[in-house]
mmCIF file of C-alpha atoms and ligand atoms in Angstrom:
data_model
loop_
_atom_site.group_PDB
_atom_site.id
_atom_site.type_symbol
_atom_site.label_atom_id
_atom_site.label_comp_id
_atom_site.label_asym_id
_atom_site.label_seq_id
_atom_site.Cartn_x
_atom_site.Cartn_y
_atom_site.Cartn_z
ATOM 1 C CA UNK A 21 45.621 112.712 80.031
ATOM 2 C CA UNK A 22 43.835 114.909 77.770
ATOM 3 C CA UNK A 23 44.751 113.367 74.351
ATOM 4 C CA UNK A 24 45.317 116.150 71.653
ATOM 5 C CA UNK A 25 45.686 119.149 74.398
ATOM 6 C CA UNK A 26 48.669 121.244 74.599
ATOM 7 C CA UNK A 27 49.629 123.676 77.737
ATOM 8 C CA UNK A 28 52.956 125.684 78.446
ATOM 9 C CA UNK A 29 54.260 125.676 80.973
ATOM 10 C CA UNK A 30 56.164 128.985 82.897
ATOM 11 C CA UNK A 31 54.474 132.546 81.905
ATOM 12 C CA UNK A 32 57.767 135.042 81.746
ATOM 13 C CA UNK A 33 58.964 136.431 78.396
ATOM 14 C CA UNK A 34 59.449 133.228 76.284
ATOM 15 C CA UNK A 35 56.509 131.338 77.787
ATOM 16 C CA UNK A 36 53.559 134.198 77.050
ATOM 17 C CA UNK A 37 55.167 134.249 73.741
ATOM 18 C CA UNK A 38 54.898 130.747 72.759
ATOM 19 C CA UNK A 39 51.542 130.600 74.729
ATOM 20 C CA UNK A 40 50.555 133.447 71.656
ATOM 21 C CA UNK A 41 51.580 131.826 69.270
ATOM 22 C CA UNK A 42 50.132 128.225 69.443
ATOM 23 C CA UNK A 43 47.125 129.918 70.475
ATOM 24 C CA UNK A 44 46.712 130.732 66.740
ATOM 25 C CA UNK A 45 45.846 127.632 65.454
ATOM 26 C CA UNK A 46 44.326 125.865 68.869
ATOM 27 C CA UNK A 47 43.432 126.690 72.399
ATOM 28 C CA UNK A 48 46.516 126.452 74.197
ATOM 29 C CA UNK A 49 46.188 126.646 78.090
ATOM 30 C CA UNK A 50 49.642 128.193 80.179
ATOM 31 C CA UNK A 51 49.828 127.490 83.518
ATOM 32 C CA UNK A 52 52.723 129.665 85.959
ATOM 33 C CA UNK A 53 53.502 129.875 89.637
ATOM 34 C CA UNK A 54 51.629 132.837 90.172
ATOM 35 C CA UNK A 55 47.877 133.399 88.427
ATOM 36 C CA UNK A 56 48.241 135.395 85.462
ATOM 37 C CA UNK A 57 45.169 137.386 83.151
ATOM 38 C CA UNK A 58 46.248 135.412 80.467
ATOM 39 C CA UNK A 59 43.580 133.861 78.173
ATOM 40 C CA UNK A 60 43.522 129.684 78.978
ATOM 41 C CA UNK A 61 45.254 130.427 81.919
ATOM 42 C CA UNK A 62 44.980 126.695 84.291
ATOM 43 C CA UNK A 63 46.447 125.520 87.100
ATOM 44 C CA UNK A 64 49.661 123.143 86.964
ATOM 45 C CA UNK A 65 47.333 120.199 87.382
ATOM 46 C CA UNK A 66 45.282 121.103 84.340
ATOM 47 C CA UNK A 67 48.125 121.515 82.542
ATOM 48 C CA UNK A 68 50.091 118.648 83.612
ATOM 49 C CA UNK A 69 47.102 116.774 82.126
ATOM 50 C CA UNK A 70 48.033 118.073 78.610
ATOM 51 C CA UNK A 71 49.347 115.662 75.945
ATOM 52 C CA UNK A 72 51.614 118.775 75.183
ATOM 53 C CA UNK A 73 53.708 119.959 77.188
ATOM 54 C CA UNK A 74 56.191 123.307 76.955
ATOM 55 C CA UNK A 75 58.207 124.214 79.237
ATOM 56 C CA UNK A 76 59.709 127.924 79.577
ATOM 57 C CA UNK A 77 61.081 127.911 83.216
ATOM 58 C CA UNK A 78 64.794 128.749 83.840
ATOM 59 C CA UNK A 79 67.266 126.440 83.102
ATOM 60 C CA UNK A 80 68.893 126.518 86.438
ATOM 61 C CA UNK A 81 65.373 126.167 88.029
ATOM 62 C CA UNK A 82 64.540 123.084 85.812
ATOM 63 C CA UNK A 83 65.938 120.208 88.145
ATOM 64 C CA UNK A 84 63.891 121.552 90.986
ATOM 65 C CA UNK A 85 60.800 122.271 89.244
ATOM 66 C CA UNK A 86 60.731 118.774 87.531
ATOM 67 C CA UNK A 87 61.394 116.760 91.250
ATOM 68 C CA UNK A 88 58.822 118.892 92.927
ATOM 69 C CA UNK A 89 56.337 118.903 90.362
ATOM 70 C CA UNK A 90 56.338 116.555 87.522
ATOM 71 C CA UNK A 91 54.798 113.169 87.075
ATOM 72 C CA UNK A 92 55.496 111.314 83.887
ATOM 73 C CA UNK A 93 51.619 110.220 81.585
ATOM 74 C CA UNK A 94 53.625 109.913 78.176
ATOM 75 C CA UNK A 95 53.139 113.591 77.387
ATOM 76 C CA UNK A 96 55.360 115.070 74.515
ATOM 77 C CA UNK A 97 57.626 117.678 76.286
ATOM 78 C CA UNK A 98 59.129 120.514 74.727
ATOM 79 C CA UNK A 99 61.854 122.646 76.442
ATOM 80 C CA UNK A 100 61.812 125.958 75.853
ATOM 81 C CA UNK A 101 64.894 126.956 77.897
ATOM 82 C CA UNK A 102 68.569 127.468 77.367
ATOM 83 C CA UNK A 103 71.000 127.239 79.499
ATOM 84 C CA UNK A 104 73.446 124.877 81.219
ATOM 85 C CA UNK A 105 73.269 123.850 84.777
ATOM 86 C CA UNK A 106 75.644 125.537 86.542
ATOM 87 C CA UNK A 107 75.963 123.554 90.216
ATOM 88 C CA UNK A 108 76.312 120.554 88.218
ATOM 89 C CA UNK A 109 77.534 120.836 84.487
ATOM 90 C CA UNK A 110 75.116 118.815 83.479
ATOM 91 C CA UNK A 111 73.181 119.597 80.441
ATOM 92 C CA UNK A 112 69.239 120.059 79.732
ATOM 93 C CA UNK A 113 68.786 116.619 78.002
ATOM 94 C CA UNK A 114 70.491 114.822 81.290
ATOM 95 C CA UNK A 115 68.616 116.216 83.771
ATOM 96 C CA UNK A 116 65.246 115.904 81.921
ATOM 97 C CA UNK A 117 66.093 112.010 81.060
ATOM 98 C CA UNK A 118 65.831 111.842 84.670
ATOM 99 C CA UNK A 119 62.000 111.807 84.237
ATOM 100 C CA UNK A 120 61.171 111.327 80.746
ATOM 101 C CA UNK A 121 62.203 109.065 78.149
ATOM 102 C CA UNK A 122 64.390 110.864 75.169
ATOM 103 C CA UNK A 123 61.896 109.656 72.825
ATOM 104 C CA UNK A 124 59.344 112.311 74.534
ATOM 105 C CA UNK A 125 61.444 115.069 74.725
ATOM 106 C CA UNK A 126 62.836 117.877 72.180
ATOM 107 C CA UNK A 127 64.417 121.531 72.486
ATOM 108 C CA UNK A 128 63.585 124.308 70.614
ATOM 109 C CA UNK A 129 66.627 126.462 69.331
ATOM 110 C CA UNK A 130 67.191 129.083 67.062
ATOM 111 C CA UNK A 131 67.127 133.119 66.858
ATOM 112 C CA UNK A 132 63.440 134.043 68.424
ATOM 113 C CA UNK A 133 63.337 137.128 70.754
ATOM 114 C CA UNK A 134 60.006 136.784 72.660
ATOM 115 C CA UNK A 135 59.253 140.227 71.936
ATOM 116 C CA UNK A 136 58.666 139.811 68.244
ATOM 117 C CA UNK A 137 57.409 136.251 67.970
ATOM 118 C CA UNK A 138 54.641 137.908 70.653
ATOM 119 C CA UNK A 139 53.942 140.575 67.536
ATOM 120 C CA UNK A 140 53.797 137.491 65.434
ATOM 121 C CA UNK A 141 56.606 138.449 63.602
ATOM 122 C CA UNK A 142 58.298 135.193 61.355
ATOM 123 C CA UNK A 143 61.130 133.380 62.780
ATOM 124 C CA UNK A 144 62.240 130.138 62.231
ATOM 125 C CA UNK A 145 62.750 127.501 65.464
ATOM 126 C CA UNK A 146 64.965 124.126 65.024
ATOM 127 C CA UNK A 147 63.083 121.247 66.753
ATOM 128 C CA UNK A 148 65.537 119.207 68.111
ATOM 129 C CA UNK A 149 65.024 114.865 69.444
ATOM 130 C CA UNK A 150 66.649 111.764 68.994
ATOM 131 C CA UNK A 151 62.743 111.095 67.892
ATOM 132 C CA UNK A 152 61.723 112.701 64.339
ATOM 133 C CA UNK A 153 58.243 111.613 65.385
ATOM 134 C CA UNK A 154 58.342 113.779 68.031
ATOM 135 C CA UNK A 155 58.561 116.843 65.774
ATOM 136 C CA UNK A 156 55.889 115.922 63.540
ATOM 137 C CA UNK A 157 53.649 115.894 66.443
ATOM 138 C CA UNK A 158 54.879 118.688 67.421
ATOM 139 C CA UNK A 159 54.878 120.580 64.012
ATOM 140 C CA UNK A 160 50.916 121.254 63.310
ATOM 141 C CA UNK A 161 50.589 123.272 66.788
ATOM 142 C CA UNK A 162 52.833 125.918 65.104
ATOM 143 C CA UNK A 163 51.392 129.172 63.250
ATOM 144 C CA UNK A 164 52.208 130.086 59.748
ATOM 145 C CA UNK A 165 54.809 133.055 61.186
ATOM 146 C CA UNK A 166 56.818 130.357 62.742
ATOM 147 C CA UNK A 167 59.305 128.072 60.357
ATOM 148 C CA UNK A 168 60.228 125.011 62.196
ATOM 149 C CA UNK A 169 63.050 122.859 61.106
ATOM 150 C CA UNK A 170 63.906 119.074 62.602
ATOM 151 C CA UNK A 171 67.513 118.344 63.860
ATOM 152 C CA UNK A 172 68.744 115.260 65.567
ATOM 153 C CA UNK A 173 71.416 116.725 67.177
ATOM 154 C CA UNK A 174 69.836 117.814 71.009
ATOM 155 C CA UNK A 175 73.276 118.250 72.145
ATOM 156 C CA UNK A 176 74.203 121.068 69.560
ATOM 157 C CA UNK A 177 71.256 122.649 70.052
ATOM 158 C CA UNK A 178 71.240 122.717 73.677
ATOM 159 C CA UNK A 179 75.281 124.034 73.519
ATOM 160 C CA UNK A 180 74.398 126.497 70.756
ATOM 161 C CA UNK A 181 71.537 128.076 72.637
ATOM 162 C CA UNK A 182 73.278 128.263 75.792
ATOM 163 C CA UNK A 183 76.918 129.241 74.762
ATOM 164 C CA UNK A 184 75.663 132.197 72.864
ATOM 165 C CA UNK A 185 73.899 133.711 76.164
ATOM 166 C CA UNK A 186 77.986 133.946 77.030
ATOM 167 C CA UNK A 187 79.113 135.302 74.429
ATOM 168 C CA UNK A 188 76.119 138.175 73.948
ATOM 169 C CA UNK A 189 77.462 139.159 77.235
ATOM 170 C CA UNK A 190 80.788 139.571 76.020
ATOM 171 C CA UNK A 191 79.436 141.304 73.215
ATOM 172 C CA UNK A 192 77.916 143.668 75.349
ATOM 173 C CA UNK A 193 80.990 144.640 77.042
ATOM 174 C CA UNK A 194 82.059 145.267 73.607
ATOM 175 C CA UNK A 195 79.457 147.903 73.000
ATOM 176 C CA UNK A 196 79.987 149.521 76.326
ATOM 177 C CA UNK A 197 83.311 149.883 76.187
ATOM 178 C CA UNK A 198 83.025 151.027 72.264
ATOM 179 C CA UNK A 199 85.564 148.940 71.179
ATOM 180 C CA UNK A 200 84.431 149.793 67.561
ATOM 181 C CA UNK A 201 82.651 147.183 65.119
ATOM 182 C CA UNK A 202 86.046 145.314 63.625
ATOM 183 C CA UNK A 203 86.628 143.976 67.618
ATOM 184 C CA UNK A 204 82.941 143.179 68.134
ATOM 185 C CA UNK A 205 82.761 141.612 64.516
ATOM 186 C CA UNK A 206 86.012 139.166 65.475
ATOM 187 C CA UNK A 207 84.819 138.380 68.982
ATOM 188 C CA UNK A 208 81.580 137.040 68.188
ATOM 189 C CA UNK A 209 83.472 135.247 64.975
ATOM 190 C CA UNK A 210 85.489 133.762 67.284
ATOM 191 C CA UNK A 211 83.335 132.820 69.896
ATOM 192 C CA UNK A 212 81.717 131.082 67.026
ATOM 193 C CA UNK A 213 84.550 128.941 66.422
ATOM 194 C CA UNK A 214 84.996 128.907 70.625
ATOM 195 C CA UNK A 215 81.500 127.313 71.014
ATOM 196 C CA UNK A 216 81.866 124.690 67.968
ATOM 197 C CA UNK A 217 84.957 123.561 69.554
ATOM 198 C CA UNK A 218 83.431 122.808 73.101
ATOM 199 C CA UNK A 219 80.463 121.253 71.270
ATOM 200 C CA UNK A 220 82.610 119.117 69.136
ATOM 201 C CA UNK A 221 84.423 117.706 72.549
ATOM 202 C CA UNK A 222 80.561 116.319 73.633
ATOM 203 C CA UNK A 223 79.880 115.037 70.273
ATOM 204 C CA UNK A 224 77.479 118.156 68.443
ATOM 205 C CA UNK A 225 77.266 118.241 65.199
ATOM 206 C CA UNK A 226 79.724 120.971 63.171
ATOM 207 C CA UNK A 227 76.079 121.838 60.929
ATOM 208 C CA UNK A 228 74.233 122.445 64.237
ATOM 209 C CA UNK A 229 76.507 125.725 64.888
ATOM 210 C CA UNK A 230 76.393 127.143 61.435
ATOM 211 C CA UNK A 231 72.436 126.984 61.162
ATOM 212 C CA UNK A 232 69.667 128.686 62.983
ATOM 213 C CA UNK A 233 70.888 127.069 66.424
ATOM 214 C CA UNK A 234 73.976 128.472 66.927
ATOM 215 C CA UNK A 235 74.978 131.399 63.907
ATOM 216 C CA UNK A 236 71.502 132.634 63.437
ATOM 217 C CA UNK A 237 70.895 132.664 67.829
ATOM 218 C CA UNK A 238 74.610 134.093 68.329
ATOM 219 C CA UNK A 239 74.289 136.831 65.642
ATOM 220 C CA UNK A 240 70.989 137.989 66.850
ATOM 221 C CA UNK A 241 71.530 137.961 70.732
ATOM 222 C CA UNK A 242 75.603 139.703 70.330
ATOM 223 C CA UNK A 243 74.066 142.194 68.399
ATOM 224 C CA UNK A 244 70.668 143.915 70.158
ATOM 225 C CA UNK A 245 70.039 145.316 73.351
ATOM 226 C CA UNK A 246 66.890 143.172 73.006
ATOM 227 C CA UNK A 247 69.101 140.466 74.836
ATOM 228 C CA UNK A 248 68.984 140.414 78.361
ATOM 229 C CA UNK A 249 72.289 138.570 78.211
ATOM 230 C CA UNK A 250 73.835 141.625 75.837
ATOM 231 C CA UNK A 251 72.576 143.973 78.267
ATOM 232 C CA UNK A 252 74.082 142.674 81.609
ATOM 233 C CA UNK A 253 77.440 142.796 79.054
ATOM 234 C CA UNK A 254 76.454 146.451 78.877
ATOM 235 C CA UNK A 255 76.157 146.594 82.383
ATOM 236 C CA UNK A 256 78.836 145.027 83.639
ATOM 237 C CA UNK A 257 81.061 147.711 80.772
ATOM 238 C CA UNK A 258 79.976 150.472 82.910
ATOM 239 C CA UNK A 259 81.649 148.399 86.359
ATOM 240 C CA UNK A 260 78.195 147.993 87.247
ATOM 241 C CA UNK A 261 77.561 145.325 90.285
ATOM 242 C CA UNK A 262 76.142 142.033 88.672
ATOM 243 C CA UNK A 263 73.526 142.270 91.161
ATOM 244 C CA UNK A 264 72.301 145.497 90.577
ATOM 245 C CA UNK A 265 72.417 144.818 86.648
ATOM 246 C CA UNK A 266 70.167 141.284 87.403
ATOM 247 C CA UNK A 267 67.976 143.584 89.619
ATOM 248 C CA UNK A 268 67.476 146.266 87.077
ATOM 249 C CA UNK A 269 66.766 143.477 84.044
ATOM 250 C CA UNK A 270 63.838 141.674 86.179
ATOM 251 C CA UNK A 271 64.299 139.222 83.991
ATOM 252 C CA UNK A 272 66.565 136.037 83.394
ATOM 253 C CA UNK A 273 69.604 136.123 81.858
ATOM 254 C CA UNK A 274 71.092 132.350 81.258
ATOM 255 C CA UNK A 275 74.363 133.607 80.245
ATOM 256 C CA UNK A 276 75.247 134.327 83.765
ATOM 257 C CA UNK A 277 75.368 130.787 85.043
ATOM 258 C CA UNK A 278 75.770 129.100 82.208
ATOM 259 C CA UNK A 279 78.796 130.956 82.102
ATOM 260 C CA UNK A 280 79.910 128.998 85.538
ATOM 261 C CA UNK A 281 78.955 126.062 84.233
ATOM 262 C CA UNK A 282 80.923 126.053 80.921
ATOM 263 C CA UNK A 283 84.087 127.255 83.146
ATOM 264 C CA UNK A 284 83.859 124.396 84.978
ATOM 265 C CA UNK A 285 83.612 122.162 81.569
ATOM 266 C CA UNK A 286 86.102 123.693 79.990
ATOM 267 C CA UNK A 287 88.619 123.344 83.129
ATOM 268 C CA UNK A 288 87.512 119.791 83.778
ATOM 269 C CA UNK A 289 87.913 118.294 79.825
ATOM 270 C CA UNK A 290 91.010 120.766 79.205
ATOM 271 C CA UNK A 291 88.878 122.420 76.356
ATOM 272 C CA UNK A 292 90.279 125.571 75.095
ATOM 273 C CA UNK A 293 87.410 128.228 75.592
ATOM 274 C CA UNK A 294 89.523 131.786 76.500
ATOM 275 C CA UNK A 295 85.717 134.008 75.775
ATOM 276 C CA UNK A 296 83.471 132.132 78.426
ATOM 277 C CA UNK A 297 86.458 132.057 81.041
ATOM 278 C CA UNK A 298 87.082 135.661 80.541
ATOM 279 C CA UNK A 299 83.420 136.165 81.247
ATOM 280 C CA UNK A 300 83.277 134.169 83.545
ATOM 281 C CA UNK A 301 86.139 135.958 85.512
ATOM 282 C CA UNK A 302 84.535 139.595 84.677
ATOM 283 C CA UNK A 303 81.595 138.492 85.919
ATOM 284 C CA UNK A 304 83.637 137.427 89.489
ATOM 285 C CA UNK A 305 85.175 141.432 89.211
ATOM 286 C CA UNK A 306 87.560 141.460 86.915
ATOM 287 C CA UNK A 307 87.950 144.360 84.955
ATOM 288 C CA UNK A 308 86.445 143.724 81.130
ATOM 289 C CA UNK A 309 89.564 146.079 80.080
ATOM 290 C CA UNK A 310 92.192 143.414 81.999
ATOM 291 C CA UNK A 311 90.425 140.920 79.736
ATOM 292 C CA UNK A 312 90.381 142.646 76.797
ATOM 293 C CA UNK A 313 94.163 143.118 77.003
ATOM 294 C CA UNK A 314 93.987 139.083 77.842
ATOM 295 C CA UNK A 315 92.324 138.053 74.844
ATOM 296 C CA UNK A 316 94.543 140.534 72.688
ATOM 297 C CA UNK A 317 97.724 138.450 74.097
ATOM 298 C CA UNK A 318 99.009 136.150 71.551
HETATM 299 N N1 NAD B 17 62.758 135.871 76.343
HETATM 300 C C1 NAD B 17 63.172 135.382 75.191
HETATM 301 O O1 NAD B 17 63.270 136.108 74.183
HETATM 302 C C2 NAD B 17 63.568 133.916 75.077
HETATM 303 C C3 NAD B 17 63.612 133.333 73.815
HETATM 304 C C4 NAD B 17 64.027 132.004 73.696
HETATM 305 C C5 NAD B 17 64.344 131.273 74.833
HETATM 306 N N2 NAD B 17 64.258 131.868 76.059
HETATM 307 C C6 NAD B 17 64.589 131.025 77.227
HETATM 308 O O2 NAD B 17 63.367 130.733 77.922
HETATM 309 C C7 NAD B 17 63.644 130.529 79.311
HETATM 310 C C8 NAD B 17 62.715 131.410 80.113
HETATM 311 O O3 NAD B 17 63.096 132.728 79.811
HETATM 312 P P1 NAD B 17 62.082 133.968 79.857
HETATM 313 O O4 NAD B 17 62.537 134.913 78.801
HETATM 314 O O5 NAD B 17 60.669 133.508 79.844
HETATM 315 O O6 NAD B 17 62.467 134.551 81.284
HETATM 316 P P2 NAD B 17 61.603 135.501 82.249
HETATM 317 O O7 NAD B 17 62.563 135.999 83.255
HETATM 318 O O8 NAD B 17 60.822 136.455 81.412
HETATM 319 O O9 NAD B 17 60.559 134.503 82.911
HETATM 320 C C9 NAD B 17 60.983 133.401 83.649
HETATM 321 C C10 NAD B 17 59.715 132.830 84.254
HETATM 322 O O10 NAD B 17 60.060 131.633 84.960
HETATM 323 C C11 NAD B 17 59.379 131.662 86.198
HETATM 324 N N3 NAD B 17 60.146 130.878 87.165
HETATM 325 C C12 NAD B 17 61.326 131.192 87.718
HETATM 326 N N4 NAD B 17 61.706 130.229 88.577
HETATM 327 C C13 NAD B 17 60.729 129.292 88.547
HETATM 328 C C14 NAD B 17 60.521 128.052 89.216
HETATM 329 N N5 NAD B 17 61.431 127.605 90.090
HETATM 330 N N6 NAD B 17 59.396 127.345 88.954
HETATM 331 C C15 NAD B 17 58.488 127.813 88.070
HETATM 332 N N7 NAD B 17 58.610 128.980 87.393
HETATM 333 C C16 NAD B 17 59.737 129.696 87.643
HETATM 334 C C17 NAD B 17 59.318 133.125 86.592
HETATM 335 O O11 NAD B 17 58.267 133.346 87.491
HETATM 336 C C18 NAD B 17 59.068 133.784 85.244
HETATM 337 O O12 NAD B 17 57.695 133.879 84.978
HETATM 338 C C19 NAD B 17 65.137 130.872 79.499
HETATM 339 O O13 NAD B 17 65.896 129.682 79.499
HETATM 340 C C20 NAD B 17 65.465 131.691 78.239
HETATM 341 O O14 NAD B 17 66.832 131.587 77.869
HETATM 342 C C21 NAD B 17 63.889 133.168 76.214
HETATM 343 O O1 G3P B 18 67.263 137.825 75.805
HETATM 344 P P1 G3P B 18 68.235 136.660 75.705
HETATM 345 O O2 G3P B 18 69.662 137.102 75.662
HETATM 346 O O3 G3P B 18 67.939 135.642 76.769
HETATM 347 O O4 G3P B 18 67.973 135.937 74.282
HETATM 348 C C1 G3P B 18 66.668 135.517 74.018
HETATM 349 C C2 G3P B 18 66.680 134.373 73.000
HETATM 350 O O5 G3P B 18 67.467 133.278 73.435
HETATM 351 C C3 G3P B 18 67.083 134.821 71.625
HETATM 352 O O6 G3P B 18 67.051 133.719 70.730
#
């Protein structure tokens, strides 16, 4: 392993953006499945050889990726992604303990479009292990733009980042069916209290959903058409096919799966979540204004 050397991993969106910016302070080689004129660009081996590791794939692809092509040195992993599996349920930090001790491992959260931190814009990331250590190793590779934080609580984070890809969708649908500000205003406030609630039943941390990780990513993704995951909401407002909206984004949008996957949660533990299933069922065909009417039912 090449002590001190840090690589990520996946060059979409989120990946060429963190590739920018810890290529401020050090060389910082990015390695994807298809060669990219990107500067340090390696191939997976020479990458896998980093002490550093990032990791911006999909987080439905991440099972797969790690059981083709990962083989545990003691590198320091961070994920980049956000999501929640959807064929299984199971979250980021289960599948990834799976190959890597927790003590290895954190997950960035917190409100950071790839578009701006790419301009090198400031933002501020939460760090989150069960290993503070972790994050202080982690810490120097960032730039001055970038404000990290250190949280304990993976399992907030990871909810917090994905459950607000769910409910920028429904936010979307909001816009596009120009609901007005007052209905878009209480949805996302209640999908706030929606997503603390099915965080609370596996154990997050009430603090982890007021903070960067969950208010500061939910108010910034339900509220731009930066957001891929606002935009298929847009999309789907217009009775668009989900296909053709996926198709026209070229790009991933977590909400859509993780969206199964909390369904299935939520059904399984009994957890009240009315937002998620409602998008979930939109995005099955139901019509958004059928919902709307759904959620308006006391
Ligand atoms: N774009 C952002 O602003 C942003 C910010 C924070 C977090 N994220 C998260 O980062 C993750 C990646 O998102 P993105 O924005 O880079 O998406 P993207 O669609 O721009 O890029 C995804 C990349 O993953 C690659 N990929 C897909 N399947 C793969 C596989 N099986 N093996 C290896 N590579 C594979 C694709 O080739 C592509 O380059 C997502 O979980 C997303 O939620 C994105
Ligand atoms: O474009 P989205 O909806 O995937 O959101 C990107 C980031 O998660 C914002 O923090």
């Amino acid at each position: 392993m090449q002590k001190g050397s840090i690589a990520v991993i996946g060059a979409g969106k989120w990946g060429q953006a963190l590739h920018f910016a810890l290529s401020q302070k050090q060389k910082c080689y990015i390695t994807s499945r298809t060669k990219k004129d990107i500067e340090n660009f390696v191939d997976l081996k020479t990458a896998m050889d980093c002490e550093y590791l990032i990791i911006a794939i999909p987080a439905q692809e991440i099972r797969s990726w790690l059981k083709e092509n990962f083989i545990f040195k003691g590198q320091k992993i961070l994920v980049a992604s956000k999501g929640i599996e959807a064929t299984t349920g199971e979250f980021l930090n289960e599948i990834y303990a799976n190959f890597i001790p927790s003590e290895n491992v954190g997950f960035i959260s917190g409100p950071s479009f790839a578009a701006e931190v790419i301009k090198g814009l400031p933002c501020a990331l939460v760090i989150n292990s069960t290993s503070k250590k972790l994050y202080e190793s982690f810490q120097p590779f960032f730039p001055n733009f970038i404000k990290t934080y250190y949280s304990v609580d993976v399992i907030g984070a990871e909810i917090a980042g994905a459950y607000k890809n769910v409910l920028a969708i429904a936010s979307g649908i909001c816009e596009g069916l120009q609901l007005g500000k007052n209905a878009q205003a209480s949805l996302i406030a209640r999908g706030l209290v929606e997503m603390q609630r099915f965080g609370k039943y596996f154990g997050a941390k009430k603090s982890s959903f007021l903070g960067l990780s969950g208010a500061g990513d939910l108010f910034l993704t339900a509220n731009s058409t930066m957001s891929r995951n606002f935009r298929v909401g847009l999309g789907l407002s217009q009775s668009k096919k989900l296909c053709v909206i996926l198709e026209e984004l070229g790009e991933v949008a977590e909400g859509v799966k993780t969206a199964d996957a909390i369904d299935k949660l939520s059904k399984k533990y009994k957890i009240y979540t009315p937002i998620a299933n409602e998008v979930k069922l939109i995005l099955d065909g139901k019509n958004p204004k059928d919902s709307l009417k759904d959620l308006l039912k006391n």
